[in-house]
XYZ file of C-alpha atoms in Angstrom:
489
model
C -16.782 -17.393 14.075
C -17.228 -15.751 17.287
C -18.367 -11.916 15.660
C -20.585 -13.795 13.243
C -22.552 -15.467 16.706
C -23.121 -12.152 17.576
C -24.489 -10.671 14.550
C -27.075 -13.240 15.351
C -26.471 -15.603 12.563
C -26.214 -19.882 13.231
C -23.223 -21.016 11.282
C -22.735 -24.302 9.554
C -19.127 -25.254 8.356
C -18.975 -27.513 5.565
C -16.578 -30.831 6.890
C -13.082 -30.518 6.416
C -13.262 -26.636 4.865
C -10.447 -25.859 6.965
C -8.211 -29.328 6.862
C -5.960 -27.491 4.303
C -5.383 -23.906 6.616
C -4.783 -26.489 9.888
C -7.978 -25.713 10.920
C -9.844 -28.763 12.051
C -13.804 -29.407 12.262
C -13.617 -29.852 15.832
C -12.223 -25.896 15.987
C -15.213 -24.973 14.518
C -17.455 -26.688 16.656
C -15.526 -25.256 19.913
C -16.109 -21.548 18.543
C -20.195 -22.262 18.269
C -20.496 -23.655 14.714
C -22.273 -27.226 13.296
C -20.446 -29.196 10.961
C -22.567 -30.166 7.998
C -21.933 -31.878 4.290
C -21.997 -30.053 1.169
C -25.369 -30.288 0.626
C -26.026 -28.748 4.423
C -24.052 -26.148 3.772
C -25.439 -24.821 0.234
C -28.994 -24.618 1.262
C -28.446 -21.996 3.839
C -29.478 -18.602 3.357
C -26.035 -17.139 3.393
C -23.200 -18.884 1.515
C -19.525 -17.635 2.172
C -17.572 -19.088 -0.233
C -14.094 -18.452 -1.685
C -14.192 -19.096 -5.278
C -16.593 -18.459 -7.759
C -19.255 -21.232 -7.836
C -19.606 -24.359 -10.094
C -23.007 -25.038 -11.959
C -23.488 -27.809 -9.736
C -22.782 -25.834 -6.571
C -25.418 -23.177 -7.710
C -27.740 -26.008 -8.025
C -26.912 -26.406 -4.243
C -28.424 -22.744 -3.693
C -32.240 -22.571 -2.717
C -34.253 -19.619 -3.788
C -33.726 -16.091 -2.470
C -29.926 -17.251 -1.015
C -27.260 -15.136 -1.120
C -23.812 -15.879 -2.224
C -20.871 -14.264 -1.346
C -17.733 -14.795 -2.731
C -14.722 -13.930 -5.076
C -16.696 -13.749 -8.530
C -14.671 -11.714 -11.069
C -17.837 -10.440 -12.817
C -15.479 -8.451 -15.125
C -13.975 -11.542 -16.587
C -16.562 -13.706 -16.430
C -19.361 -12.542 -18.212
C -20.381 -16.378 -18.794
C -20.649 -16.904 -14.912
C -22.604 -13.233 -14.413
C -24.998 -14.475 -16.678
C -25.474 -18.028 -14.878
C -26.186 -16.177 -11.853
C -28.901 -13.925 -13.167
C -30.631 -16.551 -14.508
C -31.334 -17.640 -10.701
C -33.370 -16.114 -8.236
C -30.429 -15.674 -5.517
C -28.279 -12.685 -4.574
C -24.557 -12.553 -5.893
C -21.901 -10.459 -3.599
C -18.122 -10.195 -5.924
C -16.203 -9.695 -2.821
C -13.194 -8.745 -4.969
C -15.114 -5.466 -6.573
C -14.507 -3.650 -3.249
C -13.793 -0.032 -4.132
C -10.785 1.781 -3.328
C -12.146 3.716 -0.982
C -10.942 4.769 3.013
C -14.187 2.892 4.793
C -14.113 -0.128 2.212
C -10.690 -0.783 3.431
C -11.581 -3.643 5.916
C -13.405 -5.408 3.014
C -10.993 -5.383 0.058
C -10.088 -9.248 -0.111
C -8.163 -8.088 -3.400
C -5.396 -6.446 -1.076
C -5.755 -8.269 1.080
C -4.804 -11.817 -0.932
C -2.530 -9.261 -3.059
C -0.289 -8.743 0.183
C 0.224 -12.436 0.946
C 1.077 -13.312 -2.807
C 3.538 -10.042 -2.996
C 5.474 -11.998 0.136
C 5.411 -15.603 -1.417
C 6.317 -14.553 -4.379
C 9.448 -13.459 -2.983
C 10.074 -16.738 -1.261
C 9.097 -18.555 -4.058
C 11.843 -16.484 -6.044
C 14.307 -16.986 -3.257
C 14.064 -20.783 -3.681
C 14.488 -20.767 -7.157
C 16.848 -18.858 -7.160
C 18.992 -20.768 -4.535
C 21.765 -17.728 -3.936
C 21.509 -15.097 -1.260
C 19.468 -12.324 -0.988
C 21.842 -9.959 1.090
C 25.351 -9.406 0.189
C 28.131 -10.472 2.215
C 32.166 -10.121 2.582
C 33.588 -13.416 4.302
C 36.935 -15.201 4.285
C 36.155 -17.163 1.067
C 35.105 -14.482 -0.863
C 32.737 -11.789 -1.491
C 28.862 -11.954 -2.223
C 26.956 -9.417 -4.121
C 23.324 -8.791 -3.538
C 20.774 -9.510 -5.428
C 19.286 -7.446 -7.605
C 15.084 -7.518 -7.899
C 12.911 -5.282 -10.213
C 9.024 -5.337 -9.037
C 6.783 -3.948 -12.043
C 3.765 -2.408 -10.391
C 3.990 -0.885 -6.993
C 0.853 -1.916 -5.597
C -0.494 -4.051 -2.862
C 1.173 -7.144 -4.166
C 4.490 -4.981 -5.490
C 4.493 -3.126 -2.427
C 4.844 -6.449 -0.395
C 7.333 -7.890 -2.459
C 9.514 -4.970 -1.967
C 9.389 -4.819 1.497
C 10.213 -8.524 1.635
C 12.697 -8.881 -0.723
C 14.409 -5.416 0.782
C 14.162 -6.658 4.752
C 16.053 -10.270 2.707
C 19.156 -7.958 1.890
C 18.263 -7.466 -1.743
C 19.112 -4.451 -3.959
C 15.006 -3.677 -4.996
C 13.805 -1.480 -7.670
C 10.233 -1.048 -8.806
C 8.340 0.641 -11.773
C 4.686 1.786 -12.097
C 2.652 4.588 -13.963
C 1.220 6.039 -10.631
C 3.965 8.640 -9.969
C 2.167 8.830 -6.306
C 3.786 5.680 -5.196
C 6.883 6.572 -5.635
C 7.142 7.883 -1.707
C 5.749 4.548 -0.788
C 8.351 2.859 -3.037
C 11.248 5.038 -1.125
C 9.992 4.714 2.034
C 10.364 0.788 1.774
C 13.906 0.879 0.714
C 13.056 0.535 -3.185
C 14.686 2.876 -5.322
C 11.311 3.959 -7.868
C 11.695 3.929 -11.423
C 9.909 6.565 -12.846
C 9.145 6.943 -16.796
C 8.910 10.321 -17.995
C 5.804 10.261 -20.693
C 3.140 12.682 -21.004
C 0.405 9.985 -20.415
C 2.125 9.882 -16.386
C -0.713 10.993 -14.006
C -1.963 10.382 -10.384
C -4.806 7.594 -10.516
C -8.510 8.244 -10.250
C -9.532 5.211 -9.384
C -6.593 3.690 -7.107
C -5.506 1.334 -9.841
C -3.738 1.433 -12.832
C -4.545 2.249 -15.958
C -3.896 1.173 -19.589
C -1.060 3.590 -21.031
C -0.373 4.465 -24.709
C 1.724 3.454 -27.227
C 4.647 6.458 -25.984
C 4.274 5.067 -22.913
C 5.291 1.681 -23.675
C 7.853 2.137 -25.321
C 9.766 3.976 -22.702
C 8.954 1.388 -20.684
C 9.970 -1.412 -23.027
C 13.139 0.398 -23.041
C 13.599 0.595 -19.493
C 12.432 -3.301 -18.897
C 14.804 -4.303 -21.732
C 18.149 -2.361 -19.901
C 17.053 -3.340 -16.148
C 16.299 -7.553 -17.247
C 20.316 -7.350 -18.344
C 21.061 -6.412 -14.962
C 18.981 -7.597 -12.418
C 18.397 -11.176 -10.920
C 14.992 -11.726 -9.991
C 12.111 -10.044 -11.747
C 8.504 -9.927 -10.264
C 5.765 -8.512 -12.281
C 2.250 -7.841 -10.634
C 0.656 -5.164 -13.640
C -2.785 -5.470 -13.868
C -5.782 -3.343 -15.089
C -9.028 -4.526 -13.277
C -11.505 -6.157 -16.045
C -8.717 -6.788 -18.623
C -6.401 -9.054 -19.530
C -2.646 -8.502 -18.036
C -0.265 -6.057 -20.195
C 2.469 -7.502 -21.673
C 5.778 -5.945 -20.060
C 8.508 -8.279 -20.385
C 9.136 -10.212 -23.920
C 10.595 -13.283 -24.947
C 13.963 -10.844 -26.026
C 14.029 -9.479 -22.169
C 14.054 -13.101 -21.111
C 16.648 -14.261 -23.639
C 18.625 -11.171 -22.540
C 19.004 -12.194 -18.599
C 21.765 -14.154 -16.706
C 21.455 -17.936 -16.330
C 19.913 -18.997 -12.909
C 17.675 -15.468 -13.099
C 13.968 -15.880 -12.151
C 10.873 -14.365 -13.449
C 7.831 -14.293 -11.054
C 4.879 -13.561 -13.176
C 2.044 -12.563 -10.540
C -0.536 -12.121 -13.565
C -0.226 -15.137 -14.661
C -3.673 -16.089 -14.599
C -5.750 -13.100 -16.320
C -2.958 -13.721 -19.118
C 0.611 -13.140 -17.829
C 2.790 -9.708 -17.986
C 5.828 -12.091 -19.108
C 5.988 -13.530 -22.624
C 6.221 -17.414 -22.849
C 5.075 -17.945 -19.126
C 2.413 -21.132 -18.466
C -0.101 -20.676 -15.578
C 0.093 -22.683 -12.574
C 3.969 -24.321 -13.664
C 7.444 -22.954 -13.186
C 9.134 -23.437 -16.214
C 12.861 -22.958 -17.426
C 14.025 -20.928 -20.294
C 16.830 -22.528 -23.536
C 19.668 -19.960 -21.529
C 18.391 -20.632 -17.681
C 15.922 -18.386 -16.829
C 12.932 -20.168 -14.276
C 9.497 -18.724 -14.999
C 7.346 -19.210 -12.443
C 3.200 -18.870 -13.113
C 2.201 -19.839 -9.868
C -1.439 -18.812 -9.744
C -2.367 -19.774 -6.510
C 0.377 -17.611 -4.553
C -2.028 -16.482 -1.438
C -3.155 -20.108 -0.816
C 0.386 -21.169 -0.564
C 0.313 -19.169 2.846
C -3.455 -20.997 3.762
C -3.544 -20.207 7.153
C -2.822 -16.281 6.862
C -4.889 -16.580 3.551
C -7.784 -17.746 5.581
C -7.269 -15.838 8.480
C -7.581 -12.823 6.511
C -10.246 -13.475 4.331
C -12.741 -14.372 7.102
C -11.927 -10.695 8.420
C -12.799 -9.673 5.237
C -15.754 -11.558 5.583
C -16.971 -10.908 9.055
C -16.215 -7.100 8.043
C -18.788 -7.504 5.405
C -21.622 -8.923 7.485
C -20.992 -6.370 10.055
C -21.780 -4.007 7.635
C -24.771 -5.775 5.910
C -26.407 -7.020 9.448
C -26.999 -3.071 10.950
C -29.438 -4.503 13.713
C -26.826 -7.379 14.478
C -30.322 -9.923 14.333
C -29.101 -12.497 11.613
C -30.852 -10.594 8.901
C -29.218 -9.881 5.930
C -29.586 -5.846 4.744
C -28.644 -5.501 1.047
C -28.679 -0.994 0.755
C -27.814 -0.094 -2.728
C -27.695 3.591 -1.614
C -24.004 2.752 0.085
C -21.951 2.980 -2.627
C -19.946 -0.100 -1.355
C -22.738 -2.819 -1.122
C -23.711 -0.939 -4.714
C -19.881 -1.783 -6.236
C -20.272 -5.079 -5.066
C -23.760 -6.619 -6.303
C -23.963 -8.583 -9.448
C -26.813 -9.856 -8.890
C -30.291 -9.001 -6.473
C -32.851 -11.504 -6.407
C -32.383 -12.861 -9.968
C -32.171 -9.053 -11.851
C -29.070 -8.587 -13.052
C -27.296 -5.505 -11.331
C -23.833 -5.729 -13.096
C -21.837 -3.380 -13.797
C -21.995 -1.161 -10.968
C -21.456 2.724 -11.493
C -18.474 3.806 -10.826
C -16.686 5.143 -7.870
C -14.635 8.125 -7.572
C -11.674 7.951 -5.147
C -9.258 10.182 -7.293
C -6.295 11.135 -4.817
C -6.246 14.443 -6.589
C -8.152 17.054 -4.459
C -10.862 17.828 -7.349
C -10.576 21.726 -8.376
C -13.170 24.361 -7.038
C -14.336 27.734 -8.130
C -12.521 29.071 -11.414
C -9.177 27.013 -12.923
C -6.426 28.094 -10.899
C -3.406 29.664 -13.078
C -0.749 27.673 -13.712
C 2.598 28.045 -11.849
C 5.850 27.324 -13.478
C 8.915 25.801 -11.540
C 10.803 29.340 -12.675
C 7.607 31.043 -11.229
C 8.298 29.127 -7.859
C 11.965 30.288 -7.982
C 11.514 33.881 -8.168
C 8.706 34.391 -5.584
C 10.754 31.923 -3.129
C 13.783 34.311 -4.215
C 11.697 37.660 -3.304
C 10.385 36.222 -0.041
C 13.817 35.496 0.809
C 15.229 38.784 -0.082
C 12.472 40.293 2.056
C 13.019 38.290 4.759
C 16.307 39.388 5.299
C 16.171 42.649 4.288
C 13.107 42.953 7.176
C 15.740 41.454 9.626
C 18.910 43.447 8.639
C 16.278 46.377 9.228
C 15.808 45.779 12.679
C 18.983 44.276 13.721
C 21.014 47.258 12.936
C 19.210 49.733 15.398
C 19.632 47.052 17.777
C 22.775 46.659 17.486
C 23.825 50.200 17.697
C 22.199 51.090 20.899
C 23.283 47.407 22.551
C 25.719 47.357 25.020
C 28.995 45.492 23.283
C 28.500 42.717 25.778
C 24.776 42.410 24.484
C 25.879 42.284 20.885
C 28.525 39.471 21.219
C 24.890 37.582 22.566
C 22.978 38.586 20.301
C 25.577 37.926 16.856
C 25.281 34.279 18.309
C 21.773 34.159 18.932
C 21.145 35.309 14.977
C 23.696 32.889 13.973
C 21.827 30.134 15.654
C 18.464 31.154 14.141
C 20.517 30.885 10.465
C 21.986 27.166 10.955
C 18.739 26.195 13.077
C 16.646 27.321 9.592
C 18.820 25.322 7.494
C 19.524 22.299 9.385
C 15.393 22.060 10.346
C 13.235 24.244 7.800
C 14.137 22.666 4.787
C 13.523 18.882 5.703
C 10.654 17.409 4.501
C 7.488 17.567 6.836
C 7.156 13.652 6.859
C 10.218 13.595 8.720
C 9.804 16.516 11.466
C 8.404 14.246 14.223
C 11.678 11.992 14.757
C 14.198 15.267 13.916
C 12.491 17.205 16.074
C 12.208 14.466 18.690
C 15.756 14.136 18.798
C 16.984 17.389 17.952
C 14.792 18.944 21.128
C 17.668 17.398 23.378
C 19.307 20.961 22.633
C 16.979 22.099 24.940
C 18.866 20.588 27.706
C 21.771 23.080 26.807
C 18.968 25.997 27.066
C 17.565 24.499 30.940
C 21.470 24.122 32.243
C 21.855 27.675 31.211
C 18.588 29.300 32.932
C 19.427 27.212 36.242
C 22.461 29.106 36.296
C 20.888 32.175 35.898
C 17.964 31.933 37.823
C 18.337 33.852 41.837
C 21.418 35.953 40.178
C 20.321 39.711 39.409
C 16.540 41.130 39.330
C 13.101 39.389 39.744
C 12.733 39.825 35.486
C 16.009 37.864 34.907
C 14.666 34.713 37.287
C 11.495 34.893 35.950
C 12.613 34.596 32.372
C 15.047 31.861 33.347
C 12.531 29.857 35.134
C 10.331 30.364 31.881
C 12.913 29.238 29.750
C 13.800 26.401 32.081
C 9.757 25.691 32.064
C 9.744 25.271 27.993
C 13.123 23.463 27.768
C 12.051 20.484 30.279
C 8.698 20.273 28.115
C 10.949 20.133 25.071
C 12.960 17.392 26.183
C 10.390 15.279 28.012
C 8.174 15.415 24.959
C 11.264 15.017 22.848
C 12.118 11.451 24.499
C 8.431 10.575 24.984
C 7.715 10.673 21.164
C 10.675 8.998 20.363
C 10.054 6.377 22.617
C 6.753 5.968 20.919
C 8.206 5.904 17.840
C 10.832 2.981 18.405
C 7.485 1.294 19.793
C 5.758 0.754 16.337
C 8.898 -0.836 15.254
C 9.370 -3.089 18.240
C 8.500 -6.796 17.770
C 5.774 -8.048 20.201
């Protein structure tokens, strides 16, 4: 409420909009807003709504308003075309695209990441066992086992909530470059070798082929025999929900199993599940079609929407005066306009946010993995040939004292290659951090060299002395750092 004062707009909240988030009129009213009726609060020249508009509500609009909102133009070609036939501008908050700057605006991830978390909890309480395994006294406990199908937003969440609840998680999708994410949560990923497999263009899935789902039928059909909780969140924006897990998968699964179909509205990825009801299967299995999954958490829900929101107008009120900017040259307030002033503007052309980096200059040849091998093999051989090369002279004309030294310092630079080149970058920061305590054994041995023997032997020693303290220091200063972002405030 506050960022929207200063953007220059007057706000009116309609009564009681916030009774069911346990935000209260008088709230409102502290933070600078009016409280109006519906009627007030339709006929202003900005209307932030939620969901999309009734026929009477659009009534409510006067002439050259602008509504912004979650529309679905995509699957509601009925509504898109009751809004063009009314001079007012309509804003689908949920056609956001995928892109880096659009990120504070994307209400579909961010209502996607409060429904992946309650449908978890939701699961857990239908469910009614635990989550974690555990050995006690009176027996032992297994853990749960949960498959997530479609590692976005939503299936992203639900792993990381269902994983941090003690659960054994897997999770499925045809973007091979979640898979890191997947790991990275705890999940073990899935993956379906087809053909059809390739990194998204758009951020979203896409519809596979007919090879494709059939390996994945196959792989649904083995993993609903095994696992406990199932919780499907496949969708393909402006279509109805793929069908992943059939009535045979369901039939298949343990008594007292639960199915949380996240697509429940736009169709359902589970065969035989009913919107809005959790239902219970002939051999035990609850099916549960909640639609409404974000507003079961209203206050976050709310919370996070209103960023989305406030984001919005921030963007769309550049002089921060209270006046609206609509730019259809930014290729976000483009995506997002169905309709300017009564002309239709739906669909909007498309975005590219491929996470491929797109090829330059002529095709590059292809490199096989045997390709790889040999020219990592040759570099290799080199390497050490190079070395061998110019160790042996060395050698020979070293003192014998020298070459015990320097046999150890070679040997060091062999385990030190192995034990830190071939880890994966991702994880140099927190080896290195720790790993950089070594250093300490480098600084006790320079103090004890430094004042014995010439003025080149204590300057080297207070060099190495010099590098080893920043080592350590910066060692323990980004690991401290990095137990801070996992710290609870």
């Amino acid at each position: 409420m506050a960022m929207l004062l200063k953007l220059g707009y007057s706000v009116t909240v309609e009564a009681d909009a916030g009774a069911a988030s346990s935000f209260a009129d008088a709230a409102y009213v502290e933070a600078g807003a009016s409280i109006g009726d519906a009627a007030q609060s339709w006929a202003a020249d900005i209307v932030l709504g939620v969901n999309a508009p009734s026929r009477h509500q659009l009534d409510m609009l006067r002439g050259g308003a602008t509504f912004i909102g979650v529309l679905s133009p995509n699957l509601d070609p009925d509504l898109v075309e009751e809004l063009a036939s009314r001079p007012i501008t309509a804003l689908a908050l949920d056609a956001v695209p995928r892109i880096s700057r659009a990120q504070s605006l994307d209400v579909v991830s961010s209502m996607a990441n409060i429904a992946g978390y309650r449908a978890v909890v939701e699961a857990a309480h239908a469910f009614g066992r635990f989550f974690t395994g555990q050995v006690t006294a009176a027996g032992k406990v297994p853990p749960a086992k949960v498959l997530v199908a479609g590692a976005g937003v939503a299936g992203l969440a639900a792993i990381g909530a269902a994983g941090s609840m003690g659960a054994i998680v897997r999770a499925t999708d045809p973007r091979p470059e979640v898979a890191d994410q997947v790991r990275s949560l705890g999940g073990e990923y899935l993956a379906i070798e087809s053909p059809e497999v390739e990194v998204s263009a758009t951020g979203y899935a896409k519809e596979m082929g007919d090879d494709y789902k059939r390996r994945e039928a196959e792989l649904y059909a083995a993993q609903a025999a095994d696992v406990d909780i199932i919780i499907t969140t496949a969708l393909v924006p402006g279509r109805p929900a793929p069908r992943l897990i059939s009535a045979e998968m369901v039939a298949s699964m343990k008594s007292g199993s639960v199915i949380v179909d996240m697509a429940a509205q736009n169709g359902g990825n589970v065969e035989g599940v009913v919107p809005d009801q959790s239902i219970v299967t002939a051999n035990g299995v609850t099916i549960i079609g909640y639609t409404d999954l974000a507003g079961r958490l209203p206050g976050q829900a709310s919370q996070l929407y209103g960023t989305n929101l406030v984001n919005l107008l921030k963007l769309m009120t550049p002089a921060k005066d209270g006046q609206l900017v609509l730019d259809l040259d930014d290729a976000v307030q483009r995506s997002i306009t169905v309709v300017r002033d009564g002309e239709l503007m739906w669909p909007a052309p498309p975005v590219q946010v491929s996470a491929v980096r797109p090829a330059t200059g002529a095709a590059a040849e292809p490199v096989t993995p045997h390709a790889k091998r040999r020219r990592s093999s040759t570099r290799r051989f080199t390497t050490v040939g190079i070395g061998t090369a110019v160790f042996l002279p060395l050698a020979a004309l070293s003192p014998p004292a020298l070459l015990g030294h320097l046999t150890v310092f070679v040997l060091a630079i062999v385990i030190g290659y192995y034990v830190i080149g071939h880890v994966h970058h991702a994880l140099h920061t927190p080896l290195m951090s720790v790993t950089n305590a070594i250093s300490g054994i480098v600084a006790v041995a320079a103090m004890v060299q430094i004042g014995h023997g010439s003025a080149g032997i204590t300057a080297l020693a207070a060099t190495a002395i010099l590098l080893a303290s920043i080592n350590i220091f910066g060692g323990f200063a980004v690991t401290h750092r990095m137990l801070a972002m996992f710290s609870r405030s």
